[in-house]
Coordinates of C-alpha atoms in Angstrom, one line a residue:
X2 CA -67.6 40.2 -10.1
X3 CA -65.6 43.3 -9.3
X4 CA -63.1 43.8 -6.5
X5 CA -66.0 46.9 -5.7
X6 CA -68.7 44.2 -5.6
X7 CA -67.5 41.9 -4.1
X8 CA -66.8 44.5 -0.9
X9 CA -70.3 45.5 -0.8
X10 CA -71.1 43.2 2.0
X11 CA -68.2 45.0 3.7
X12 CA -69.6 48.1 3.3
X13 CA -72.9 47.7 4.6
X14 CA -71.0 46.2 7.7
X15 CA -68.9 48.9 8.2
X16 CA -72.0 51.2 8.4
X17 CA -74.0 48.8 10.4
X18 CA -71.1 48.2 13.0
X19 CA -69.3 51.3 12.9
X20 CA -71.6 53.9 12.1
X21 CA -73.2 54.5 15.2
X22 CA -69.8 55.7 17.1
X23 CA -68.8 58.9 17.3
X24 CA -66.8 60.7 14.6
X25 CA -66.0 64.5 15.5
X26 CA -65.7 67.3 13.1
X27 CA -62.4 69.3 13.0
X28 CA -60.9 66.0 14.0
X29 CA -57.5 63.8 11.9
X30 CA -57.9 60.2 11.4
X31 CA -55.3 58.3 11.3
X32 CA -55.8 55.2 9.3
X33 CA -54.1 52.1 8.8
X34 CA -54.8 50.0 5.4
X35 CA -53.4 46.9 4.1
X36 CA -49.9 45.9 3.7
X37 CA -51.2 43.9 0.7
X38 CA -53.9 42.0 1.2
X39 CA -56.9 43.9 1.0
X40 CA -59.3 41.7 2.3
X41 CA -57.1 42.9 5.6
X42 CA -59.0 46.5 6.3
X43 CA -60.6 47.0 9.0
X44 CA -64.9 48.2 9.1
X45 CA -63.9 51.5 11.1
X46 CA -61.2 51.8 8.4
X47 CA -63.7 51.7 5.6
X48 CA -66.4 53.8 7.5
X49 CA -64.1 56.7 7.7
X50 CA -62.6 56.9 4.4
X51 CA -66.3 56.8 3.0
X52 CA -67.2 59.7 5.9
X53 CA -64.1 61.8 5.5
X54 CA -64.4 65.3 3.8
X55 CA -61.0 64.8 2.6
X56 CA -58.2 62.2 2.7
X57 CA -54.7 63.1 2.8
X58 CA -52.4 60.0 1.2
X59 CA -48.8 58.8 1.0
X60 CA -49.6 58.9 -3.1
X61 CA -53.1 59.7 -4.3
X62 CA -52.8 57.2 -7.0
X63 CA -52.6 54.5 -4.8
X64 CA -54.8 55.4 -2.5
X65 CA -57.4 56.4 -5.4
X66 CA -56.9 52.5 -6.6
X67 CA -57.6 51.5 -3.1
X68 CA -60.7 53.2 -2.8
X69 CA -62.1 52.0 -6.3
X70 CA -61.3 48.6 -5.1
X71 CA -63.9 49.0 -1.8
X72 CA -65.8 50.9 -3.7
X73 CA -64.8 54.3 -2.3
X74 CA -63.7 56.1 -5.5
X75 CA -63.4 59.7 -4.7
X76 CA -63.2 62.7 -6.3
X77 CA -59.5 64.1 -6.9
X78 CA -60.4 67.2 -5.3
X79 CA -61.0 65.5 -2.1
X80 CA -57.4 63.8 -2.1
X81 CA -54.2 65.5 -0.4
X82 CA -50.7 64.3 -1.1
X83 CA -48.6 64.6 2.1
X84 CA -45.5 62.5 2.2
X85 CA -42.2 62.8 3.2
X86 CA -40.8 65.7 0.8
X87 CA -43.8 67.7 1.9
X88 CA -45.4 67.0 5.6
X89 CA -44.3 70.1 7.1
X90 CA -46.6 72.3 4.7
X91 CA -49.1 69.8 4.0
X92 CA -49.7 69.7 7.4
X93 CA -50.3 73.3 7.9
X94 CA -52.7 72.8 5.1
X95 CA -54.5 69.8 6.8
X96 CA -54.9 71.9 10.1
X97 CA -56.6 74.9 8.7
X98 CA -59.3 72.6 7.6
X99 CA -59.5 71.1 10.5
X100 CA -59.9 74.4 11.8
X101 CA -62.8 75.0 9.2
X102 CA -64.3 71.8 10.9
X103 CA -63.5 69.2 8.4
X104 CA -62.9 65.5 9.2
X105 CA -59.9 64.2 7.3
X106 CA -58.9 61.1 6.8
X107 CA -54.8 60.2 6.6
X108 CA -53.9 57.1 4.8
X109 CA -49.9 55.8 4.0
X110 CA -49.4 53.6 1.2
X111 CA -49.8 50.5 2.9
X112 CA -49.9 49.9 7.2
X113 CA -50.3 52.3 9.6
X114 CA -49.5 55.9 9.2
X115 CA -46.3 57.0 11.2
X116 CA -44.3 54.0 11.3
X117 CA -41.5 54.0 8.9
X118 CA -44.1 56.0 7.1
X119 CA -45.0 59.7 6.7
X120 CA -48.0 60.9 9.6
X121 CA -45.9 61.5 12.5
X122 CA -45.1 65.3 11.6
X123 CA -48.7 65.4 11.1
X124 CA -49.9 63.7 14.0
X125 CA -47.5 66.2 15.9
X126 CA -48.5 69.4 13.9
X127 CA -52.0 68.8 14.9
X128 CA -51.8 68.1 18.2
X129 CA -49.6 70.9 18.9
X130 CA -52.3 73.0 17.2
X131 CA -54.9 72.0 20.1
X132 CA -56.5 69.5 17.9
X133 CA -57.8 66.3 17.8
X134 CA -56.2 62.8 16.1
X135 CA -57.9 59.9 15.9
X136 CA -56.1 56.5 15.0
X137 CA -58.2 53.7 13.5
X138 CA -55.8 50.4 13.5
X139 CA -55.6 47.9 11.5
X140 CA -52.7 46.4 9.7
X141 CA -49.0 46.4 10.5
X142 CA -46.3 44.9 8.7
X143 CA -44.2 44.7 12.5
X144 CA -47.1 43.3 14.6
X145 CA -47.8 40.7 11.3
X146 CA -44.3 39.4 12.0
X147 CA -44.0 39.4 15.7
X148 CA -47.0 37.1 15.7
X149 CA -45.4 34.1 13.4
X150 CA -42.0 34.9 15.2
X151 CA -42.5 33.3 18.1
X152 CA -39.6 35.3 19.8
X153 CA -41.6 37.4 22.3
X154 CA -42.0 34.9 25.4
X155 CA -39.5 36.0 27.5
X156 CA -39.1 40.2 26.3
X157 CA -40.2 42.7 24.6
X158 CA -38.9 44.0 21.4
X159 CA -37.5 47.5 19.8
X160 CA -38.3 48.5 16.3
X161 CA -35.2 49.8 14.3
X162 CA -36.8 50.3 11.4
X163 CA -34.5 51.0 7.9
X164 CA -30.9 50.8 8.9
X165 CA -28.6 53.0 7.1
X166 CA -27.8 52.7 3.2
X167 CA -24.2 53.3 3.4
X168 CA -22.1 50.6 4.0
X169 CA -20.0 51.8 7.0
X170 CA -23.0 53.6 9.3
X171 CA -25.1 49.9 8.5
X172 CA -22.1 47.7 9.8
X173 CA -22.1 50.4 12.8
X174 CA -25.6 49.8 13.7
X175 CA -25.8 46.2 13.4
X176 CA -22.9 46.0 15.7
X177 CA -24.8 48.3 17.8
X178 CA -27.7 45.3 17.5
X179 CA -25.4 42.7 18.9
X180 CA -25.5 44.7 22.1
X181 CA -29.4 44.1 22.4
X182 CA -30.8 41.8 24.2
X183 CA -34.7 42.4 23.5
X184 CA -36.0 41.3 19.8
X185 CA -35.3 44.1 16.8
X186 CA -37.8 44.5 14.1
X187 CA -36.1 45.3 10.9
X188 CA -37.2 46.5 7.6
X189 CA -35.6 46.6 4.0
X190 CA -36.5 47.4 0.4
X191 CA -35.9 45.2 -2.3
X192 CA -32.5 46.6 -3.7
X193 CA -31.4 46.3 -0.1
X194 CA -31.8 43.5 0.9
X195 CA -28.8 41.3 0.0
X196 CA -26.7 43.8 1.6
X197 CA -28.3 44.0 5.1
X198 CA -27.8 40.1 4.9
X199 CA -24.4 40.4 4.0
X200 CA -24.0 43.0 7.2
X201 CA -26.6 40.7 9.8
X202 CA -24.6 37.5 8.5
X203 CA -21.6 39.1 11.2
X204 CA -24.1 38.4 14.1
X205 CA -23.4 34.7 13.5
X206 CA -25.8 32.2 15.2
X207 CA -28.4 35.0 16.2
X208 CA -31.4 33.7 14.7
X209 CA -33.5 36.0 12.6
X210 CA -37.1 35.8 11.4
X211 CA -37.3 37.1 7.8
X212 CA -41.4 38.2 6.3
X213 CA -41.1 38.1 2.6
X214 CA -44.6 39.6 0.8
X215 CA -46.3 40.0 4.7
X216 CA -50.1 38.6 3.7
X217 CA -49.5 38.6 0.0
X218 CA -50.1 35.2 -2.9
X219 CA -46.6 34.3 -2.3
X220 CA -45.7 35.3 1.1
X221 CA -42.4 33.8 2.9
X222 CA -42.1 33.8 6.8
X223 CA -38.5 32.1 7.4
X224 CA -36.5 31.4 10.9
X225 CA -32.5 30.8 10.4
X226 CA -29.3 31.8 12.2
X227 CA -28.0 35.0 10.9
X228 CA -25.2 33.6 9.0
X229 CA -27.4 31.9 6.5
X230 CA -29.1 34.7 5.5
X231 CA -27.1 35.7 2.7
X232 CA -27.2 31.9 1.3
X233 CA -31.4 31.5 2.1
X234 CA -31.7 35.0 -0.4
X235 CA -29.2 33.4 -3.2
X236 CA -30.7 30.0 -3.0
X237 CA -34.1 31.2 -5.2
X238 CA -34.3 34.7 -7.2
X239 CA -37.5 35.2 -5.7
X240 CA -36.4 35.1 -2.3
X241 CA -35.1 38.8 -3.2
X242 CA -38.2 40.4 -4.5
X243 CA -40.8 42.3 -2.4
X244 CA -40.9 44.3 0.4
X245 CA -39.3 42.9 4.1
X246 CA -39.5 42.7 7.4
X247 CA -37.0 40.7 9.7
X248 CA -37.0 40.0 13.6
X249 CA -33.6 39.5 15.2
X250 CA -34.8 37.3 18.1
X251 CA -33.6 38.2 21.6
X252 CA -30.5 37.0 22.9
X253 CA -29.7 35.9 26.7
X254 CA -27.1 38.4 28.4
X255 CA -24.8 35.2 29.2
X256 CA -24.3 34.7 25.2
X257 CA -23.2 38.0 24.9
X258 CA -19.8 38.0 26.8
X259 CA -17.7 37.8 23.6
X260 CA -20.1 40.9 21.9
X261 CA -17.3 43.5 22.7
X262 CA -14.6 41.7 20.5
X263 CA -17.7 40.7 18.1
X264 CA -18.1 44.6 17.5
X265 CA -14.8 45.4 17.1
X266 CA -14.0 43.4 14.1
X267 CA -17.0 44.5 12.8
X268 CA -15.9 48.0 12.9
X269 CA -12.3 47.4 12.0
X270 CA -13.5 46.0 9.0
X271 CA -15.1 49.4 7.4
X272 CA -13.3 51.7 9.9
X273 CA -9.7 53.4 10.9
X274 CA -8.6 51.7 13.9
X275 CA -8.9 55.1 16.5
X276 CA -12.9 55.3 14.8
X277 CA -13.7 51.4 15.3
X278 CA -12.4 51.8 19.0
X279 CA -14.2 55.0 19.9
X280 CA -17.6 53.4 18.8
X281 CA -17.5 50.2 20.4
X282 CA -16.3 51.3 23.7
X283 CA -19.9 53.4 23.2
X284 CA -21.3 50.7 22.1
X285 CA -20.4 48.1 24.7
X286 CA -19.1 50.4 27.1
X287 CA -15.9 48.3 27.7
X288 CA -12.5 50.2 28.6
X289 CA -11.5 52.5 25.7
X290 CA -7.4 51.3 25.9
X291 CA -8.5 47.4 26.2
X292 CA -10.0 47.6 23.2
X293 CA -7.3 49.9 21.4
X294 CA -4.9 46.8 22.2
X295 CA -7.6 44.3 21.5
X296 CA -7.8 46.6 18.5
X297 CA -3.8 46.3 17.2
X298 CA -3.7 42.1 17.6
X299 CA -6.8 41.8 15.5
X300 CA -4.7 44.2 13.1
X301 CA -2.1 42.5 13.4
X302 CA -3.4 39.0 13.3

């Protein structure tokens, strides 16, 4: 049976269930699709990409092979690419058909739109144009982790998103992390991600929850202290294949009294001393010529 057939069911139950609900014209959907599983989309999520005039996409391959698999195959001529090299004038584009009273669809490669992922220039160019966006949710590679995390009892969380690729602004932020308190989602490409362990390893016992393959055949959901990171990744190639997500758990305020000398040799160890002292007295706000003597013994040590 084909993937297409075998989503027929899913179909008809989108249009049974969703069908009935309003969908204006001149109006941008905002769609959120699998993050690998497709059995994961949602029945509004499929009634609008069958209804939409036109659907804008990350990459119109992948959404084109999407499609086929429900059994949504579209005409090219239908698709838009808008990602990030592009938004700005794709979304002019999108808005003057909106304008013309089409409904179009906008689908990332995988998740929902706008997080991490192009669609939040275009959710803002089309608001700001007086017009209306519509989000259908569905799958998120953040709220998938939170969940098995177990982490949000006692807080809330921020989402950091992709830390910086070079070296010295990545050791910057994640000794910017060590100052927060809440839970951090984090997320990191493949070719990445030995690095950001190397980096998080600094934050010592601070455990971290680490999604390997979110809802995929060989999916990994992993809670260690920070430290053995690094060692987890090494101790199976696989481990350092796929795409990532990773929760630094929330940390009480009374195991953060030794932060500001924790952020300091983390700077001094990519940074001139005067640079590493000016960023974490911002960072933990602690007196500027405390920590430029602070500063000198760890030199010196």
């Amino acid at each position: 049976m084909s993937s297409a057939s075998s989503y027929a069911a899913a179909r008809q139950a989108a249009r049974e269930a969703a069908g009935a609900q309003d969908y204006p014209k001149g109006a941008l959907y905002v769609v959120a699709t699998p993050i690998g599983n497709l059995a994961d989309i949602g029945l509004r999520a499929l009634h609008v990409l069958a209804l939409a005039d036109r659907i804008a996409c990350e990459d119109t391959r992948h959404t084109q092979s999407l499609l086929r698999a429900y059994g949504l195959e579209r005409a090219a001529g239908t698709l838009l690419a808008l990602h990030q090299h592009n938004e700005a004038e794709a979304a002019q584009q999108v808005i003057g058909r909106l304008q013309a009273g089409e409904r179009i669809a906008y689908a990332s490669d995988a998740g929902t739109p706008a997080v991490s992922d192009p669609g939040a220039r275009l959710a803002a160019a089309v608001q700001g144009a007086g017009l209306r966006v519509v989000p259908i949710p569905g799958p998120s590679s953040v709220t998938t982790l939170l969940s098995a995390a177990g982490c949000l009892h006692d807080g809330g969380f921020v989402f950091a998103g992709f830390l910086p690729s070079k070296a010295g602004e990545r050791d910057a932020a994640v000794a910017a992390l060590a100052q927060e308190a809440r839970a951090v989602v984090l997320l990191e490409a493949p070719h990445r991600i030995e690095a950001l362990a190397a980096a998080l390893a600094a934050l010592d016992e601070r455990p971290v929850t680490v999604g390997r393959e979110l809802t995929k055949q060989f999916e990994q959901v992993a809670t260690l202290p920070c430290a053995q990171l690094p060692a987890w990744l090494a101790a199976d190639a696989q481990r350092t294949r796929g795409e990532f997500a990773l929760v630094l758990h929330g940390v009480a305020q009374a195991a953060r009294a030794d932060d500001g000398e924790r952020v300091l040799r983390l700077l001094l160890a990519e940074l001139p001393v005067k640079t590493a002292v000016k960023l974490a007295a911002d960072i933990t706000g602690a007196p500027r010529n405390a920590l430029y003597e602070q500063a000198l013994r760890l030199k010196s040590g």
